[in-house]
Amino acid sequence: RTFIATLATHAAAAIAGSHAALQLTMVCTLHPCSYLTILQRLNGNNHMQQTIQTGHKVNDYRIIIRPSEPVRERLALVKSKLKEHYELAPDQLGQSHILLAAFKQYDGFEEKLVRRLQNAAAGLSPFKLSLYNVVSEPTHRVALEVPLHFHMQELIKEIRRHQWIMRIPMQQPFVTTHPSIILAHTLTPSQYNSMWPRLQQRHFTASFIVDDLLLLRRRRGEKAWQILERLPLQNMPVLASQGVLFQFA
């Protein structure tokens, strides 16, 4: 795409004692990301990304693993008990999913983003995921640990290989290195000190088949996340039934 841009930098007042501006017209063939990077560096103003980028809105995105419905129901019950027993605020309870990646991208780039992520997911095999232990991370939240077995490692590696499509100027994507399902977070010292000694003595077990990922989107000004696309794992399906066991005792 060809952009015709007028780059204006205000000269210092010391130059002829005026507020004259030096204007330079450039015609360049650039991806919007490269275009904005050049503008930012020439101007030295990070806010230019918001003022120059007419027609290129930025959205928030997440890639997650959503457990099967029976496991999500059990998780909701566990979090309800934690909320009641330890007087947790609603925003201290975690989401019932595994966050793999979080990033920002241009709205106009969304179609290409979805297509690339669909292709990446399609080359991966479905797999069984088992959860066992409650962990502390480090002293302000508790979570269910997700074991980094071969399939999970391959999934994270594949996401990392596609980080290039998750980048925009001045923003770097987050890709997890220690996946987990957060039960409670932003705990106060008293909440943590009361909760953790009891939780570490309890045994959790859960298992389910991971046969797809979900791509979530949140537009600027919105609070809720929406499911934008399902990303199926299609290579060599695993012949196993969904696990529904989840114990909190």
XYZ file of C-alpha atoms in Angstrom:
249
model
C 0.000 0.000 0.000
C 1.304 3.449 -0.857
C 1.181 6.161 1.779
C 1.601 9.874 0.945
C 2.598 11.443 4.228
C 3.361 14.980 5.297
C 5.836 14.942 8.149
C 5.890 18.185 10.127
C 8.343 19.037 12.897
C 8.064 22.377 14.660
C 11.337 24.297 14.647
C 12.623 25.681 17.895
C 11.599 29.199 18.767
C 15.254 30.148 18.644
C 15.231 29.769 14.848
C 14.379 33.258 13.597
C 12.368 33.724 16.747
C 9.339 32.137 15.117
C 7.194 29.012 15.346
C 7.865 28.027 11.755
C 7.581 24.411 10.791
C 9.684 22.382 8.404
C 7.454 20.290 6.150
C 8.600 17.346 4.112
C 6.368 15.370 1.767
C 7.297 11.726 1.282
C 5.844 9.013 -0.929
C 6.676 5.551 0.321
C 5.453 1.991 -0.020
C 5.297 0.657 3.514
C 3.355 -1.604 5.823
C 1.453 0.589 8.339
C 3.711 -0.688 11.143
C 6.896 0.425 9.347
C 5.272 3.705 8.378
C 4.390 4.523 11.987
C 7.826 3.508 13.227
C 9.480 5.996 10.872
C 7.089 8.726 11.933
C 7.714 8.074 15.605
C 11.499 8.169 15.230
C 11.476 11.332 13.122
C 9.170 13.115 15.514
C 10.420 11.684 18.791
C 6.849 11.575 20.071
C 5.187 8.300 21.077
C 1.778 9.956 20.935
C 2.149 10.287 17.165
C 1.059 6.662 16.823
C -2.390 7.713 18.032
C -2.623 10.963 16.014
C -1.195 9.882 12.644
C -2.732 6.410 12.494
C -6.094 7.446 11.036
C -8.106 4.364 10.080
C -5.822 1.897 11.885
C -7.390 1.152 15.269
C -5.514 -1.040 17.725
C -7.228 -4.000 19.443
C -6.167 -6.212 22.345
C -5.937 -9.945 21.643
C -5.391 -13.085 23.707
C -4.777 -16.714 22.800
C -6.131 -19.106 25.410
C -6.880 -22.736 26.143
C -10.410 -23.100 27.481
C -10.977 -26.283 29.527
C -13.979 -28.492 28.847
C -17.289 -27.376 30.316
C -17.317 -29.923 33.203
C -13.878 -28.717 34.296
C -14.938 -25.062 34.032
C -17.950 -25.794 36.232
C -15.708 -27.397 38.852
C -13.335 -24.437 38.696
C -16.233 -22.054 39.248
C -17.236 -24.023 42.344
C -13.685 -23.932 43.727
C -13.401 -20.184 43.199
C -16.793 -19.652 44.786
C -15.560 -21.436 47.915
C -12.358 -19.378 47.959
C -14.353 -16.168 47.614
C -16.599 -17.121 50.514
C -13.925 -18.485 52.862
C -11.312 -15.761 52.333
C -13.544 -12.759 51.565
C -12.155 -12.188 48.087
C -13.425 -9.405 45.841
C -14.834 -10.532 42.464
C -11.863 -9.036 40.597
C -9.464 -11.138 42.685
C -10.763 -14.360 41.120
C -8.926 -15.666 38.079
C -10.353 -16.650 34.707
C -11.068 -20.329 34.065
C -8.651 -20.622 31.180
C -4.947 -20.897 30.390
C -3.465 -17.702 28.973
C -0.916 -18.501 26.276
C -0.332 -15.094 24.677
C -1.484 -11.475 24.945
C -0.739 -8.755 22.411
C -1.995 -5.742 20.459
C -2.532 -5.545 16.711
C -4.113 -3.236 14.150
C -7.775 -3.831 13.411
C -7.048 -3.772 9.678
C -4.487 -6.560 10.139
C -7.010 -8.856 11.815
C -7.891 -11.006 8.802
C -4.242 -11.849 8.168
C -3.680 -12.464 11.883
C -6.559 -14.943 12.080
C -5.468 -16.763 8.934
C -1.878 -17.160 10.163
C -2.930 -18.401 13.589
C -5.423 -20.850 12.082
C -2.678 -22.313 9.905
C -0.296 -22.564 12.857
C -2.866 -24.322 15.059
C -3.927 -26.718 12.296
C -0.445 -28.238 12.219
C -0.574 -29.233 15.893
C -2.047 -32.374 17.391
C -4.840 -32.427 19.983
C -3.595 -33.657 23.349
C -4.756 -34.585 26.817
C -3.947 -32.068 29.539
C -3.907 -33.119 33.188
C -3.755 -30.731 36.138
C -2.502 -31.828 39.528
C -0.905 -29.259 41.790
C -1.775 -25.928 43.347
C 1.125 -23.491 43.179
C 1.901 -20.091 44.647
C 3.043 -17.399 42.197
C 4.958 -16.078 44.125
C 3.225 -14.599 47.193
C 0.201 -12.790 45.802
C -1.698 -15.411 43.813
C -2.497 -19.127 43.716
C -3.040 -21.200 40.604
C -3.322 -24.671 39.150
C -0.053 -25.651 37.557
C -0.067 -26.735 33.902
C 2.657 -29.344 33.277
C 5.086 -28.513 30.451
C 4.976 -31.877 28.702
C 5.943 -32.345 25.053
C 2.683 -31.182 23.462
C 2.440 -28.071 25.618
C 6.043 -27.193 24.854
C 5.419 -27.597 21.124
C 2.320 -25.407 21.351
C 4.218 -22.596 23.086
C 7.097 -22.890 20.606
C 4.655 -22.573 17.705
C 3.146 -19.433 19.214
C 6.614 -17.968 19.709
C 7.424 -18.658 16.051
C 4.502 -16.418 15.136
C 5.332 -13.518 17.446
C 6.168 -11.386 14.418
C 2.483 -11.152 13.549
C 1.668 -10.041 17.121
C 3.910 -6.969 17.126
C 3.210 -3.300 16.532
C 5.549 -0.337 17.177
C 6.300 0.248 20.868
C 4.438 -2.934 21.891
C 5.844 -6.421 22.451
C 3.662 -9.549 22.764
C 3.529 -11.628 25.926
C 3.947 -15.398 25.483
C 3.778 -17.532 28.597
C 6.669 -19.634 29.850
C 4.791 -21.013 32.891
C 1.172 -21.706 31.908
C -1.383 -21.981 34.700
C -5.034 -21.517 35.596
C -5.222 -18.700 38.129
C -7.584 -19.324 41.036
C -7.007 -16.045 42.897
C -4.638 -13.104 42.420
C -3.722 -9.647 43.812
C -4.038 -11.178 47.267
C -3.248 -9.098 50.318
C -0.579 -10.490 52.672
C -3.236 -11.520 55.193
C -5.348 -13.266 52.533
C -2.329 -15.089 51.163
C -0.983 -16.120 54.570
C -4.387 -17.494 55.501
C -5.093 -19.220 52.205
C -1.826 -20.765 51.063
C -1.018 -23.066 54.050
C -4.437 -24.698 53.616
C -4.432 -24.910 49.824
C -1.001 -26.490 49.579
C -2.289 -29.434 51.613
C -5.212 -30.048 49.246
C -5.170 -32.213 46.187
C -6.541 -31.099 42.832
C -6.930 -33.318 39.790
C -8.467 -32.458 36.449
C -8.024 -33.566 32.859
C -9.459 -32.624 29.492
C -8.647 -32.809 25.796
C -7.162 -29.718 24.176
C -8.463 -29.840 20.610
C -8.600 -26.118 19.910
C -7.407 -22.698 21.040
C -9.495 -19.550 21.274
C -8.493 -16.163 19.936
C -10.098 -13.412 22.033
C -10.459 -9.749 21.096
C -11.211 -6.594 23.048
C -11.669 -3.351 21.154
C -10.626 -0.003 22.565
C -13.167 1.274 25.061
C -14.664 -2.177 25.691
C -14.343 -4.061 28.978
C -15.493 -7.534 27.954
C -13.452 -9.949 25.862
C -15.167 -11.531 22.852
C -14.357 -14.863 21.198
C -13.097 -13.835 17.780
C -12.086 -17.209 16.357
C -11.754 -20.862 17.230
C -8.351 -22.295 16.231
C -8.688 -26.093 15.849
C -5.748 -28.441 16.399
C -6.187 -30.826 13.481
C -3.120 -33.013 13.058
C -3.376 -36.641 14.267
C -6.378 -36.379 16.640
C -5.957 -37.991 20.025
C -8.379 -40.860 20.627
C -9.371 -40.147 24.205
C -12.516 -39.071 25.975
C -12.860 -35.769 27.781
C -11.776 -36.012 31.411
C -14.257 -34.668 33.928
C -12.533 -35.444 37.203
C -11.791 -32.408 39.330
C -11.411 -32.779 43.047
C -11.262 -30.124 45.736
C -11.055 -31.806 49.055
